[in-house]
Short mmCIF file of C-alpha atoms in Angstrom, two decimals:
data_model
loop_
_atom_site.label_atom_id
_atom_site.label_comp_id
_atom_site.label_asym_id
_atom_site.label_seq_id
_atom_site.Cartn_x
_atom_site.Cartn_y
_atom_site.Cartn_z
CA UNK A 1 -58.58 163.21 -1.27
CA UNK A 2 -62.18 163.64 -0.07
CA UNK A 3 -61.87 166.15 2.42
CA UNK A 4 -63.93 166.47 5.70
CA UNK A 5 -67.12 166.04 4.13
CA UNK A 6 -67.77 163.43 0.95
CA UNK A 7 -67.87 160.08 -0.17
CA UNK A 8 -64.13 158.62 -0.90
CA UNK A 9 -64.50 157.32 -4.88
CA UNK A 10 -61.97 155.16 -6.52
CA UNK A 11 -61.30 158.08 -8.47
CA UNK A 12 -59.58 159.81 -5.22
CA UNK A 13 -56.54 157.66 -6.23
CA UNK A 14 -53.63 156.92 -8.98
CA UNK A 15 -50.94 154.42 -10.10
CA UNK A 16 -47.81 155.20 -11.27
CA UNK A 17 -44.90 153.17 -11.85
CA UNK A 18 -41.58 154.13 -10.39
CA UNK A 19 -37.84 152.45 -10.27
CA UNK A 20 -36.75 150.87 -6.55
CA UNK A 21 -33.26 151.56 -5.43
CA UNK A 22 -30.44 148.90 -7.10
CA UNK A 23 -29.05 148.48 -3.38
CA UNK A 24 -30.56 148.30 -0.31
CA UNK A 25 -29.00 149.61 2.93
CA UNK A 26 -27.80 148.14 6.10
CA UNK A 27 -31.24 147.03 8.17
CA UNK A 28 -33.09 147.13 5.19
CA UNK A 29 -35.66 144.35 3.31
CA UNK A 30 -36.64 144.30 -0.17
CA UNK A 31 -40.42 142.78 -0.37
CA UNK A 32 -42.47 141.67 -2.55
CA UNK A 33 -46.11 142.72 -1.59
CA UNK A 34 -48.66 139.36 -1.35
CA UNK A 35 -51.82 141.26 0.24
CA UNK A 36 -52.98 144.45 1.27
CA UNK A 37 -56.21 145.54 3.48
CA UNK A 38 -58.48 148.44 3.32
CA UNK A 39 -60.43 149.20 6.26
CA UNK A 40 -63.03 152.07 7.83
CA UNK A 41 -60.48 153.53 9.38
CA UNK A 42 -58.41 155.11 6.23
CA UNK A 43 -60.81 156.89 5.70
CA UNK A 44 -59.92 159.15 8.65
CA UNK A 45 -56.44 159.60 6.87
CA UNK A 46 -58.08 161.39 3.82
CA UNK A 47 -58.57 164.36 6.62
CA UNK A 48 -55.53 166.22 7.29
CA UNK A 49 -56.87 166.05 10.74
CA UNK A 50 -57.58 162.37 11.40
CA UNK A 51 -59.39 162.90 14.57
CA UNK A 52 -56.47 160.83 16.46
CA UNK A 53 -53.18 160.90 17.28
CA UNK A 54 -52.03 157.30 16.33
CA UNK A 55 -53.17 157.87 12.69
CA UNK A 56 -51.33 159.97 10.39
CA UNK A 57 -53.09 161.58 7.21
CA UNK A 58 -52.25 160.43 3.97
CA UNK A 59 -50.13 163.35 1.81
CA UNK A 60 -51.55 164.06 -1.37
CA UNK A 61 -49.30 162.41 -4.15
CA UNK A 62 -47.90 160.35 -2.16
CA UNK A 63 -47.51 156.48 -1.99
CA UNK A 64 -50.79 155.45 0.44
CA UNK A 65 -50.21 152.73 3.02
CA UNK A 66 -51.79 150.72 5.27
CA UNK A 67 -51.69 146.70 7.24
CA UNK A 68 -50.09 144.88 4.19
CA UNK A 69 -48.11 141.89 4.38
CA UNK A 70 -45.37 140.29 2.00
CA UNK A 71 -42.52 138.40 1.16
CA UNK A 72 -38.53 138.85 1.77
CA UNK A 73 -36.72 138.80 -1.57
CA UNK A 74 -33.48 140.47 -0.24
CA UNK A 75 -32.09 141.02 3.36
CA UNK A 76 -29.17 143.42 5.14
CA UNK A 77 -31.51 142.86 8.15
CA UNK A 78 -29.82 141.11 10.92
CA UNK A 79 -33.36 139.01 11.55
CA UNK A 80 -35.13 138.88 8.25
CA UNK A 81 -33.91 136.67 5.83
CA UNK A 82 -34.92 135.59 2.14
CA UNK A 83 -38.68 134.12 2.25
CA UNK A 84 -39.88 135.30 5.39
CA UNK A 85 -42.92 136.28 5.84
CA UNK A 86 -43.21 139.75 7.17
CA UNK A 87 -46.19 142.16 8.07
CA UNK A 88 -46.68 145.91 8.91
CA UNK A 89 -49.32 148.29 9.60
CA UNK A 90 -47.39 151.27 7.26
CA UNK A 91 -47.13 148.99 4.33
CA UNK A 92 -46.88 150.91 1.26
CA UNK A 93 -49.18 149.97 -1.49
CA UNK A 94 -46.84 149.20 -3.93
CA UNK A 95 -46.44 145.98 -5.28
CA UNK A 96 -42.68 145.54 -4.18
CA UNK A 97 -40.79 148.05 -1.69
CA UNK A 98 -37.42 148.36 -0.14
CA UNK A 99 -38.82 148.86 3.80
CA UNK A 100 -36.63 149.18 6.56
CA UNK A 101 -36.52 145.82 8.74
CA UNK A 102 -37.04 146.74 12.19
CA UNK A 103 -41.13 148.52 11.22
CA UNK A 104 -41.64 145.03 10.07
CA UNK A 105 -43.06 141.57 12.22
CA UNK A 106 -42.12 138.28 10.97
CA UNK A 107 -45.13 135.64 11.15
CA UNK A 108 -45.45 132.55 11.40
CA UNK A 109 -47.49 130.49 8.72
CA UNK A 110 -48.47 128.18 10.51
CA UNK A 111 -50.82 130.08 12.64
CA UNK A 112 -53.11 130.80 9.90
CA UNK A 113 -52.28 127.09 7.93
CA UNK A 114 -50.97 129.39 5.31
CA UNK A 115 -53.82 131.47 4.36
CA UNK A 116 -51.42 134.28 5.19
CA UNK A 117 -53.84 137.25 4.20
CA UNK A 118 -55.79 136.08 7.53
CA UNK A 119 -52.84 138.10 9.03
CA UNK A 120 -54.71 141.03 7.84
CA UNK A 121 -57.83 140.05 9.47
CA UNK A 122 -59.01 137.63 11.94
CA UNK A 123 -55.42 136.58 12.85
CA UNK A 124 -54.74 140.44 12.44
CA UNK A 125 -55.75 143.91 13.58
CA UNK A 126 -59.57 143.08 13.21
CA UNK A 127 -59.47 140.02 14.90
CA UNK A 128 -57.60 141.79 17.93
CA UNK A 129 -59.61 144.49 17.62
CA UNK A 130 -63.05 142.25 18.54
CA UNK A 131 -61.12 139.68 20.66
CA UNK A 132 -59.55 142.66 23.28
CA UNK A 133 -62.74 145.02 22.39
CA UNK A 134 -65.40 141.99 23.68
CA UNK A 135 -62.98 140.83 26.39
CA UNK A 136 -62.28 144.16 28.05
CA UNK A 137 -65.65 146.36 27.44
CA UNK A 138 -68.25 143.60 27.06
CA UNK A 139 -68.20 142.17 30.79
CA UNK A 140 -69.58 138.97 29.21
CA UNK A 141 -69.72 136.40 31.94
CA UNK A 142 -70.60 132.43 30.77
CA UNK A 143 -74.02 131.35 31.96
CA UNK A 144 -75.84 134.90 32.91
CA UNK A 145 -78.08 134.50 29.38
CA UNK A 146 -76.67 137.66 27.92
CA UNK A 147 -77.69 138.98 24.68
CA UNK A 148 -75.32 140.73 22.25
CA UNK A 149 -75.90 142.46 19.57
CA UNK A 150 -73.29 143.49 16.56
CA UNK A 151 -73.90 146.12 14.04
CA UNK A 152 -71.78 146.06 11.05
CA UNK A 153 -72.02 142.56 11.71
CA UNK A 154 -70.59 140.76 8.31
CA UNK A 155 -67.75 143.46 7.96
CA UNK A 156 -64.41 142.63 8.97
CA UNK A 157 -64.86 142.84 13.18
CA UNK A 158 -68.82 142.64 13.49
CA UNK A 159 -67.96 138.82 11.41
CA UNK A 160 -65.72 137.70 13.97
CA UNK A 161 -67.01 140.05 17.12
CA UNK A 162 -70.71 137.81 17.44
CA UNK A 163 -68.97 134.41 16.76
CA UNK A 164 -66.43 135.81 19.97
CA UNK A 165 -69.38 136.84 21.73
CA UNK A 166 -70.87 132.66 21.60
CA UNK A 167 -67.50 131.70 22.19
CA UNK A 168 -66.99 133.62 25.29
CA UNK A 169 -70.26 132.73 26.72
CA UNK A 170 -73.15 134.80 25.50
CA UNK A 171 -76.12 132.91 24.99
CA UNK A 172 -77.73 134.74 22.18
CA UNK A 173 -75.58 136.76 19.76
CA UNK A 174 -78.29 139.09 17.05
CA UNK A 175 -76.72 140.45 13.96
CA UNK A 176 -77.55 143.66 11.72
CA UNK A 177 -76.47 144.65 8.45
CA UNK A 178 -77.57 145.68 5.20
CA UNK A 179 -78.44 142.99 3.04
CA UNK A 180 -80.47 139.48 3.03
CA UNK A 181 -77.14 137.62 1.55
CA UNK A 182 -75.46 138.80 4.89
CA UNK A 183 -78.26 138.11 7.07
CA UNK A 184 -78.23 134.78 5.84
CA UNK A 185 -74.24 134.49 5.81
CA UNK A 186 -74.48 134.91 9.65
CA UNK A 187 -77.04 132.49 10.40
CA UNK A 188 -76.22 129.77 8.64
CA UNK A 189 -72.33 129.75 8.15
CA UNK A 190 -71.51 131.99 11.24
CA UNK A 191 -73.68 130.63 14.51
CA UNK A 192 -75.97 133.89 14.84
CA UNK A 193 -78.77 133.75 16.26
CA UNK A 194 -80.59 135.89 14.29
CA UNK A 195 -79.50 138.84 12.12
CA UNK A 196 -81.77 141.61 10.98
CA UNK A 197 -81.54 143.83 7.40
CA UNK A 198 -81.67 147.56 8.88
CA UNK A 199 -82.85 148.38 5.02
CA UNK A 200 -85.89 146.51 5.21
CA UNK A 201 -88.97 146.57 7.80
CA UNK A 202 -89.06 148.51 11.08
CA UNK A 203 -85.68 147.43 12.72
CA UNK A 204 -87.27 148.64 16.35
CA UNK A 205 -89.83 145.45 16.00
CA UNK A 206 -87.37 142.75 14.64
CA UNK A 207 -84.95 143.98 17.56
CA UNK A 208 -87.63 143.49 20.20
CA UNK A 209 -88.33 140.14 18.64
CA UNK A 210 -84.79 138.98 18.14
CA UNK A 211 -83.95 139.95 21.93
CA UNK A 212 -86.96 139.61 24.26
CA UNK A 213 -85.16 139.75 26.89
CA UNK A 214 -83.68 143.22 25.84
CA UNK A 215 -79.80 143.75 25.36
CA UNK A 216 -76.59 143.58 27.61
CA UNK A 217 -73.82 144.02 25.08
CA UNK A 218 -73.90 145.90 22.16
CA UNK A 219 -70.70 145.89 19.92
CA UNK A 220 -70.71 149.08 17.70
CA UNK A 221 -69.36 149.37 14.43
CA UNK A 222 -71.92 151.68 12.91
CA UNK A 223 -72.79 154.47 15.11
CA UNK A 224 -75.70 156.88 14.07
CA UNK A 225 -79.71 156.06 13.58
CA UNK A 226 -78.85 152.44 13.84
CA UNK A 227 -76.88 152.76 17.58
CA UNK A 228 -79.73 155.11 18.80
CA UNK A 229 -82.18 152.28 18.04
CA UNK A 230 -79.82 149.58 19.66
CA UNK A 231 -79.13 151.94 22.74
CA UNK A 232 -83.30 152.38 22.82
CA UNK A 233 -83.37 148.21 23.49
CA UNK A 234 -80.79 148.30 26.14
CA UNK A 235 -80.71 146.98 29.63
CA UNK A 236 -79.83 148.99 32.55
CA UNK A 237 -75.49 148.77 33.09
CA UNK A 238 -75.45 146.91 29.64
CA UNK A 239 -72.11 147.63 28.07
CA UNK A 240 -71.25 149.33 24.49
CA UNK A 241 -68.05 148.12 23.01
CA UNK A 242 -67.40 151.65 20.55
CA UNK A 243 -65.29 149.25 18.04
CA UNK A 244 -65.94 151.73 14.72
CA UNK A 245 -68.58 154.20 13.32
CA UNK A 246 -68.73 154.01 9.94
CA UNK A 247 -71.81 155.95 9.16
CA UNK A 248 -70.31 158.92 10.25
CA UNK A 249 -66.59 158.66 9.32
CA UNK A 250 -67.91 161.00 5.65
CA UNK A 251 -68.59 163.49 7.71
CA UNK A 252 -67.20 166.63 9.67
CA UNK A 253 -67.80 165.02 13.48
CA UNK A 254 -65.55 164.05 16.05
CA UNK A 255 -64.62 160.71 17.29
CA UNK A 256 -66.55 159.01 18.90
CA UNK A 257 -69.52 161.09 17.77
CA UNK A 258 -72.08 162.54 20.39
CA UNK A 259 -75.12 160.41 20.86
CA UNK A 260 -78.34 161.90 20.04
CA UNK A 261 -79.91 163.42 22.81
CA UNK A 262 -82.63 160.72 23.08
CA UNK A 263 -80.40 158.08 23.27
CA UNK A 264 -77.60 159.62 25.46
CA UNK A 265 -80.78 160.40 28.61
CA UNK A 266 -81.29 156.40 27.60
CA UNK A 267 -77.64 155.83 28.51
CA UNK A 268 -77.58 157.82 31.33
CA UNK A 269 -80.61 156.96 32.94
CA UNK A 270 -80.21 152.77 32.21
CA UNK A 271 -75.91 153.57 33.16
CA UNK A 272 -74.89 152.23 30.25
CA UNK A 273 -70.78 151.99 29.37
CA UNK A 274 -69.86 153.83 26.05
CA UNK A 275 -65.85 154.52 26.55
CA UNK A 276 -64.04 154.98 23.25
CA UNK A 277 -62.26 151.74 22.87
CA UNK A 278 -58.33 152.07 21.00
CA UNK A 279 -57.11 148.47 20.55
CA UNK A 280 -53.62 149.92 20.34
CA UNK A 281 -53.49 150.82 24.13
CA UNK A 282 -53.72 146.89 25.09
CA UNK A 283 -50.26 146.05 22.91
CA UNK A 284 -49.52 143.26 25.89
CA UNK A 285 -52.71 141.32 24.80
CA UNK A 286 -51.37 141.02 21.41
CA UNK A 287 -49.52 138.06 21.28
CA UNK A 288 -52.08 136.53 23.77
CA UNK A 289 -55.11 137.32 21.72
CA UNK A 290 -53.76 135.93 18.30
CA UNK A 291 -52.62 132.53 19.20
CA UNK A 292 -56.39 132.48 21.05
CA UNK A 293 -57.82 133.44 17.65
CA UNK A 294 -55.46 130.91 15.87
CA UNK A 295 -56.45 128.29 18.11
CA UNK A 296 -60.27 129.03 17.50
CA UNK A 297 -60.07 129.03 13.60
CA UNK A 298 -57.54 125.81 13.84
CA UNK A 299 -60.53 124.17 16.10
CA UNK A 300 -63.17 124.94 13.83
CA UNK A 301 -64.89 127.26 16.23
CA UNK A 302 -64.09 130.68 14.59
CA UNK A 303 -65.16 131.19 11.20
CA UNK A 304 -62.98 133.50 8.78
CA UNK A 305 -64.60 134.99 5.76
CA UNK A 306 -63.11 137.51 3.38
CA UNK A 307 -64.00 139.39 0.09
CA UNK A 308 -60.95 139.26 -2.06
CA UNK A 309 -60.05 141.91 -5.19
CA UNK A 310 -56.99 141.52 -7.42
CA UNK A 311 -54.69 144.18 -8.34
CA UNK A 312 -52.70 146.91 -7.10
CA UNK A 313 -54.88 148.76 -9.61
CA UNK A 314 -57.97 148.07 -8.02
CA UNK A 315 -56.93 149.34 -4.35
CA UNK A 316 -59.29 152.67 -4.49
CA UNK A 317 -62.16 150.61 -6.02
CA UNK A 318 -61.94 147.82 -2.91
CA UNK A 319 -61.64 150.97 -0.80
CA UNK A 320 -65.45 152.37 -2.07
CA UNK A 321 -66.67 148.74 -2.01
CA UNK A 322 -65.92 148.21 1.31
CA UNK A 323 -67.08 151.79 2.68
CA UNK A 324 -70.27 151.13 0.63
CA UNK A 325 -70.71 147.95 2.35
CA UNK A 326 -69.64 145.69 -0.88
CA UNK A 327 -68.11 143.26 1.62
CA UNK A 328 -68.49 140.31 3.55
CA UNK A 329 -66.18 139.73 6.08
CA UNK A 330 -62.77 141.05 5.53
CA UNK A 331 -61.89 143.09 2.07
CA UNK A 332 -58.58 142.36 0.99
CA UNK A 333 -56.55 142.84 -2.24
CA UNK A 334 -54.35 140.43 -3.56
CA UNK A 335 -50.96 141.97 -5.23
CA UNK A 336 -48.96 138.63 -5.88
CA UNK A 337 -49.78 134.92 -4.67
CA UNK A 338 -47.26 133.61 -2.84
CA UNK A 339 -46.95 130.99 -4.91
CA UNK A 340 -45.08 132.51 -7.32
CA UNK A 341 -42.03 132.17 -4.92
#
């Protein structure tokens, strides 16, 4: 583990083969593991203090988990039966596991027309995570010619969060991120309106350009210089929708992390919302939210892109990639196709 302070490296973890249990026991599945995600967020579990009290470190030498989702090969569960589908946020990342059946959801395959790793992302956690974060801290109201801006924006949420922010009635959505390929990825395949490399040119000027008329909503997944430079374009009671802040999660800082003090007398003075935003607190929008998302995609109006690695081997080297910001759209690993049935 990384500790506090560091850069998590592939290197940080190990495989090892082990035996599974000849029986299972009353209430319990054996599953075979199709796909598992890696996210920002695990990388608050390599603390022994996560900063939260939903999230609970990872123990050293100990099987890592995380939102996985797999098959049913055997069943004493009085709902689960052979071939379902199931999903969890605990998944272990092993490539088959004897889990017991009530920490597990059944889904339906139908909702994501059987891509079922979308389960893991825009039909998942991340695509809740945008849908309830835009819907409940955004105040976006149809017609009022807002502008929103998304850092992060081809990662995992910031993907889905701008084309939510069109759908829902914002009239200009502005991307940034870190590389042309993305910048193009979000104007061309995902509806932005603009998106702007943060690496490249003086991101203060392309904001002003991309928004003249400043900024109402501003969905975070960043945090540091970049959000001080966002915050610096904002209009007064604009809204910040605190979604993730990556650029600080190597660090020793808590959660959410203070602004600077330039930008928090911006946010005072302009009364501008920054409330930490948990998408685990809204558990009755769930069901809600994804069959809205699963509508979208099945319409065509919500576009789902992810960055797939195979192997159960190669979990700690998708987990660098996608802190590093080797991504676009949602990083997942695939363990076992579901073919193979």
């Amino acid at each position: 583990m990384s500790g506090k302070n560091g850069n998590p490296v592939a290197e940080n973890f190990r495989m090892e083969e082990v035996r599974l249990a000849d029986n299972i026991s009353e209430g319990q599945v054996q599953v075979r593991t199709l796909y598992l995600s890696v996210d920002p967020y695990m990388r608050c579990k390599m603390n022994e203090d996560t900063g939260t009290d939903y999230l609970a470190p990872w123990q050293l030498s100990q099987v890592v988990d995380g939102g996985g989702i797999g098959v049913v090969e055997e069943s004493k569960h009085i709902h689960l039966a052979k071939g379902d589908f199931v999903t969890s946020f605990y998944w272990p990342w092993q490539t088959k596991a004897i889990l017991d059946g009530n920490g597990l959801e059944k889904v339906d395959p139908q909702l994501v027309d059987g891509h079922l790793s979308y389960f893991l992302g825009a039909i998942g956690m991340p695509g809740l995570t945008s849908l309830i974060g835009v819907q409940e801290k955004g105040h976006i109201s149809a017609g009022s010619n807002q502008t929103m801006v998304v850092s992060g924006a081809a990662g995992a949420c910031g993907s889905l969060a701008g084309q939510i922010g069109h759908l829902l009635g914002c009239s200009r959505v502005v991307g940034i991120c870190g590389t042309h390929e993305k910048c193009l990825f979000l104007t061309s395949e995902l509806g932005f309106d603009a998106a702007i490399n943060y690496k490249n040119g003086n991101v203060v000027a392309q904001l002003q350009e991309s928004c003249p008329t400043g900024v109402d909503v501003y969905f975070d997944n960043v945090g540091g210089d970049i959000s001080d430079t966002v915050i610096s374009q904002m209009n007064r009671n604009s809204h910040i929708i605190l979604c993730g802040q990556i650029s600080q999660y190597n660090k020793d800082v808590p959660y959410p992390p203070p602004l600077s003090p330039a930008a928090e007398a911006i946010q005072k003075e302009r009364n501008i919302t920054r409330e930490r935003f948990t998408v685990l607190n809204y558990k009755d929008k769930f069901q809600p939210g994804l069959l809205q998302l699963s509508q979208w995609f099945k319409e065509g109006k919500l576009k789902i892109k992810e960055t797939v690695i195979n192997g159960l081997e190669n979990m700690g080297v998708a987990f660098q990639s996608m802190m590093t910001g080797g991504n676009i759209g949602k990083q997942i690993v695939c363990i076992s196709e579901a073919s193979s049935l």
